Amino acid sequence: MNMKTNFTKMLLGVLLAAVLCLWIGPSVAADMEDKIVVVTSYPKDLTGPFKKAFEAKYPGTTVEVLQKKTSAAVKYIQETAQGNTSDLVWASAPDAFEVLKGDNLLKKYTPKAKGIPAEIGSYPINDPDGYYVGFAGSGYGIMWNKRYLKAKKIPVPKDWDDLKKPVYHDHVGMSAPSRSGTTHLTVETVLQGEGWDKGWATWKEIAGNFKMVTERSFGVPEGVNSGDFGVGIVIDFFGFSSKATGFPVDFIYPKVTTLVPANIAIVKNAPHPKAAAAFIEYLLSQEGQELLLDPAIRRLPVNPATYAKAPKDFPNPFKDKSIGAAVKFDVGLSKDRYNIVNSLFDVMITYRRKDIAAATKAIQKAETALASKSNAKAKALIKEARALLTTVPISESEAVDAKFPGVFTSDVYKKRKKVSVKVPPRQAEIEEKWDSFTKKSYAAAKAKAEKALKMLK
Amino acid sequence: MLFIALFLLIFLIVPVVNVIFVAFQDVTTSQFTLVNFKDFFSTALFRESFWNSLYVGVMTVLIASIFSMPLAYFTSRFEFKGAVIVQSLGIIPLIMPPFVGAVSMMMLFGRNGSINLLLERWFGINIPLMEGLNGVIFVESLHYFPFILINLSAALQNIDKSMEESAQNLGCSGFRLFRRIVLPLAMPGYMAGASLVFLKVFDDLGTPLLLNVNNMLAPQAYLRIASIGIKDPMGYVISVILVVISLSAMWMAMKSLKGKDYATVQKGGGGLAKRRMRSWEKVMAWSIILLIMTLVLAPHFGLTLLSFGSIWSYSILPDAFTFDHFVAIFTETPEFMTNTILYSFLAGSIDIVLGTAIAYIALRTKLIGRKVLDYVAMSAVAIPGLVIGIGYLRTFFAFRVPWLENQPLATWWIVIVIALSIRRLPYALRACTAALQQVSVSLEESAENLGAGKFSTIRKIVVPLMVGGILAGFVTSFATAAVELGMTLMLVSKSADGPLSYGIYVYMQSAAGRGPGAALGIAAVIVVGLCTMISYIVVDRRQKKYGMRETN
Amino acid sequence: MTNTAYKNGNDSDSGVTLQGISLSFGKTHVLKGIDLKIESGEFFAFLGPSGCGKTTLIRLIAGFESAQAGQVFIGEQEVSHLPPWRRNVGMVFQSYALWPHMTVRKNVAFGLEEKHMPRNEINKRVDAALDLVDLLDLADRRPSQISGGQQQRVALARTVVIEPQVLLLDEPLSNLDAKLRVQMRRELRQLQQKLSLTTIFVTHDQEEANTTSDRIAVINDGIIQQIGSPMDLYDQPANRFVADFLGTTNFIDGRLKESGNTIQFHADNGEVIPMHDILLDSSYRDHCSLVVRPQNVTINTDTEIEAADKIRLKGTIIGKEFLGSTIRYRVNVQNDVLLADDTHHHGQVPLKNGTAVNLYVKRNQVIIVDA
C-alpha cells in the first residue's frame, strides 16, 4: 500500500509542471468518506492499533494521523482554521479542548455509545457543553526507575510531599506545563487541591530537587526509562506503557491527583464528518475500549465493563475510589488562569531551575545541620529562606487572565480596530518583572540559608 | 534567470520577510515598532539564551577545531597510512542526524550512561559530559567537525611545498614554521569551515530539544511559536535575531577571506612537503586518531545498541538483543524510508538544476543582477530551517491547491521538498560553481566557434564536464536533506508524508518507540551513507575517465 | 649602492663540494654518482633538460633531499646531515614562494626574525636589501599586488638578506616574459658580482646559463656530462649530448680509420674526410660523429677552392630559413642534411632551392664525438 502511495507521489513529482495547469475535481463523495485526518498528541503506539483496527472495520477509509505536541496541535488547528483540513483532535488535556472550544473551532457531537458513566473519578467524562468526548481516563503520578533508586539507595516515593525530601535532590524530572497539556493538569490539580500559595510552595519545593525540566512531556518517562534521572512526574499511561514495554520502572498515583478524561472532538468544518463520527463511535465501542488495555497503550477505559478483561494489576477507578477522588477539578478555573500558571511555572521554575536548585540545596544543608544542633536564630533564618523560596509574585486573585486583559491571550494577527483602544502591557514586559522578582528571592533565600549554615557550624 | 529569481523570491525571500515583518509589528496595533526587540533584550531569559547560543557556537567551533587540526595535519604533512580513515572520519558523522546522535550519546555519556556507570563503579567519579550546554557542545562538535576537517585539509593541501621550504631555507622549522607559515596560509580554509560550523550549531534545534536544553535561541523560538496561547511575537523576534547573527557570521567570514585566496599550488608543486613519521610520532598519531574515531563512532555505536537492544535502562549495555525493532519499522512504517529517498532525490535534483543554472549565469553571463542571484541563493545557508518552516507556514497557508481538495499549499508534501531544496541549494551551488570554474571558457568558445549554439554548448560540453561537481552537489544536498529536522517538524502535515527525521522524532516520543526509533536512525545512516558512497564512486570513476583529478 | 653589509666576501671558504652523490626515488635513479667542486664566489650553472636531476641536486644542497650515498660540503664543513634550517644556504624558488599573507617587508624580514636579530637591525638590513633590488617603495604591498619581475626581486632580497654562504637559484627566470628575462639575468649577474656570493643557478635554458655563469655543469640522466666555461662547452663538447644540447649542430655519422700516418673519417654516406690533430679514441672509433656548427660552414656556389685546411663537401640546397642576421640553408649532402649559415646583408638575394653548392669547413673547426 505504501509503495503505491509513493508511486503516486513520484508520478506527481514528475508531472508537476503538467499538473499545474490542470484542475482535478474532488472525487465523488461516497456514503462514507474515503479518509479522515486526525490531529493527535498521541504516540504511534496508541494511534497505530486504532488506525489499523478502524481501517479493517471500514475498508475504503484511510486514517491519516498527524502527530503533534498538544500545544502545537492546538496552535495548528487555530492557524489552519480558515482552510481547515483536519477532522478530529485527539489528545489528553481537557484544557486544550477548552481553548479550542473557546475559539469556536469545535463541532458539537453527542456519542451514541451506551454503558459509559457520567464521571471518572470526580471529573465529568464528556464536555457538559457537548463539544468533546472522553474516551479514556488518565491520572497523574510519580514514576521511578527501580534500578536507579536501588543503586542510589533512594526510597520509593509515595506522594508529592516525599519528593520535597533532600534525598531526592537532583533526581527528579518533570516537563514544563506550558509545553505539555498533561503536565499543566498535574500542576493545576495540586494548585486546586492544596490552594494557590500552598500548592505553589509544594511545586517549588519539589522543583528544588529537579534534575531537569524537559520540553517534551515524553522527555520525563524517557529520562526515567534510560536512568538519566530516577523519579519523574508523569501521566499514568507513560508509566504503564514503559513498564509494559519492559523497562525497570513503576508508577503510583499520589493522593492529590485527578483522573481526567482523554478526549476526542470533531473540528468545525471538518471535511470528513461522517468518517470522523464513525471513528469516535469506534473508540467508545467495546472493541475500541479493549484496545486501550494494550501493553503499549495502557489507558483507563471509560466503559467500566472493559475492566473485566484487564490484567490483574490494572487499576480500576470505577472500583477503587481512592484514585483521583480527592480533588474536584474545576475546569473553568483552570481555563481562566491557564496561561498565567504556565507562564509563572516557566519563569519561576523552568528557566530558573539552577537558581532554585542551588537555593534548595543550601536550605536542605542548613536544615540537616539544624537537626543535630539547635539554634533559634538559624531556625528563623531558615524559615525566612523557605518563605522566600516559595513566594509567588502574584496572588490567586490576581492570577486570572482577565486581570491581564489581552496580555496572554491577544492574537498578534488580530488587527486592532481602533487606534484609541488602550494598549495593554506586553507579556514579555510582565514576565520580566516576575523574573527579576524570582531571581532576587532565590538569591536572598540562598544567602539566608548559607548564613544559617555558618551559624550552625 | 527570471524563473530562478521568481523561485527564490517566492520560496526564500517572501517567507523570511514575512517572519521579519511580524517581528517588527506591534502586537495590537500592527504598526511598525522596535519594542519587541527592546523586550527581547530586557528579558533575562532571552539574554541568557542569546549568550548561551553564542557560547555553544563558539565552543563547538573550538572543540571541533581541536578534533580537526591534528587529523588535517597528519594527512597533509606526513606520508600516513591512516589517511583513508581520516577521510572516512570526515563523512561518518555527517550521515547521522545530530539529534539522533544526541539520544544515543545520552545513553553512553549521560549522567547515568554506560561510561559514567563504569567510571562510578571503578573510580567513583562521574563526568558531566552531557549536562546542559556541555552536552550540546559535545554532540554538535562531534557532528560538525568534518566541515572544518574537510576545509582545513583542502587548504593545507593547497599550500605549495615551496612555501614551507623557503621558510626552512631561511632558518625556520618545527612549530614556529607551522605557526608562522602553514597556519596563516590555511586560515582562509579554516575560517570557511569554522563559520559554517558556527552557523549550523547556532541554528540547530533538534539537539538542544532532545537534550532538554531550553535556554538557547533556537529552542526558545520553537517553543514560543509552538506553545498554546502564547502568541507573543518573541518567536519571530528570535527568528530575526537568528537570521541576523547567521548572516553576519557569514558576512564576517566572507570579509576575512576577501583578497586572501591563498591557493598557492604552482605547477610541479602540490601540497605540503610530506615526510615519513618516526615511530613515536606514529604511535602518537594513531592514538589520537583512534581516540577521535572512538568518539566519532560513539553515536553510531550507541544507536546500534539501542536499535538491537531490548531494554536499556541504568545499565552499561542493553539487557538483551533483538531484531524486533527492525521488523517493526519495515512492517509498520516503510513510508518514512521511501519518503526520505523520494524527497531527498527530488530536492537534490532541483538543487543541481538550479545550482548549475545559477553558477552558469553568475560566471558566464553578463546579465544584470547575476551577483545578487548568487548571493541570495548562497544566503539560504544562513537562514535557520526553523525560520524557513515558520515562514512557509505563514506564507503558503492562504494559498489553496485546487487539485488537492483545496488544501493549503503549506500542507502539501511538495512544499517539504521545495523547502529542503532551498535549504540545501547553497551546498549544491558551491559544488556547481567550483565545477564550472574548472571548465575552461575556451572549451565553450571552441564549441561555439564550430557552430554550436549556446544551449547545445551547455548541453554537450559544459554539463558533461561539470558532471563530477554536479554529482558532488547532488550528494551533499541529498545526504543532508535526509537528516533535516527543525524545518520538517514545522512542515509535515501528516505522518504518511513524514521523512526519516520526522519518523525518528515521532518514534522517540513513546516508551516502546525508542528501539524502533533507533532502528529508523540506523536506516537513515545506511540510506544516506550508501547513497553518498555510490555517488562518490560514480564521481571518482568519471573524473578518472576524463583525467580530471584536480579536486582534492 | 654600496652594500658592504652583503660583502660575504671570500674571507671564508664558501665553495660547494659534492662527493659521490647518488639518489633515487623508489626505483628511479635520479642522481648517479655526482662529483663536483664549485669554487668560492663562483657563479655556477646546472644546465640540462627537464628531468635530468638538476633541481634534485640543488634541493640536495639546500637540504630538502637526502642522498643515499655521498657527501655535501660547504667550505670545509660537511652539511649532508644538517636540516635545511641549519645550512645557511639561500634558495630562490622557481615559484618565488613569497608568502601571500605577509607584506614584501615582512617576507624579507622573515629570515632575520628567525635569527632573533634585534628589531632595529632587522629594519636596517631589510631596507638595505630592498634598496639593493630597488623595491624600497613597494615594501608595504602584498606579493599579489606587485608584478612578476618585482616578485622575483623580492624573493632574491628575501634570500640574500640573511647573508647565506651559498645562493641557490632554481630556474628563477622561467616565470618571466622574454624581455624581462634578459634584463633580470643581467641584474642577477651584477648582484652576484657585487656580493661575491657563491651562486648555483639551475636552468634548462643554455642562453641563460651562458650569459650569467662562470662555469656550467651540463647534466643529463643524473650524470654530469661536462663541466666547463660556456665557451669551452660550446666549442669543445665532450660528447654528442653536450654538442646537441648547446646550440645548433650538424652531425655526420661515421667511423675513424687510420690510413698510414693520417686519420680519416669515413662518413656513413660515403664521404671520406682526412682529419688533423685527432686522438684516436678506441672506445668510439667505429661509431662516432663529426660535429660542425652551421656558422662554421661556408657556402659557395661558383669557385672551387682547394685548401689543405678546409674540408669540402658537395651538395644541393633543399630549403632555407631566414633568421634575420643570417640565412640558414638546408643542404643535401649525399642524402645527409647539413645546415649552413650565411650572413645576410641588406638587399642580398638568397640562393634558390636546387642550387648546387660547395660547403667548406675549416679542419680545426670540426670535432669528433661519440655517436
Short mmCIF file of C-alpha atoms in Angstrom, two decimals, chain C residues 7-15 39-41 74-76 88 163-166 196-198:
data_model
loop_
_atom_site.label_atom_id
_atom_site.label_comp_id
_atom_site.label_asym_id
_atom_site.label_seq_id
_atom_site.Cartn_x
_atom_site.Cartn_y
_atom_site.Cartn_z
CA LYS C 7 80.11 41.57 1.30
CA ASN C 8 80.01 38.00 2.25
CA GLY C 9 83.50 38.12 0.88
CA ASN C 10 85.87 35.36 0.21
CA ASP C 11 87.46 35.62 3.60
CA SER C 12 85.72 32.35 4.46
CA ASP C 13 85.60 29.48 2.02
CA SER C 14 82.06 29.06 0.75
CA GLY C 15 82.72 26.67 -2.08
CA GLU C 39 84.68 27.44 -6.13
CA SER C 40 84.01 30.08 -3.57
CA GLY C 41 82.44 33.14 -5.20
CA ILE C 74 80.09 23.82 2.12
CA GLY C 75 83.58 25.16 2.55
CA GLU C 76 85.27 22.69 4.83
CA ASN C 88 72.86 28.87 5.81
CA GLU C 163 73.72 36.58 4.09
CA PRO C 164 73.83 32.95 3.06
CA GLN C 165 77.12 31.27 2.28
CA VAL C 166 75.69 29.92 -0.92
CA SER C 196 80.75 37.86 -4.48
CA LEU C 197 78.36 35.19 -3.43
CA THR C 198 78.85 31.57 -4.38
#
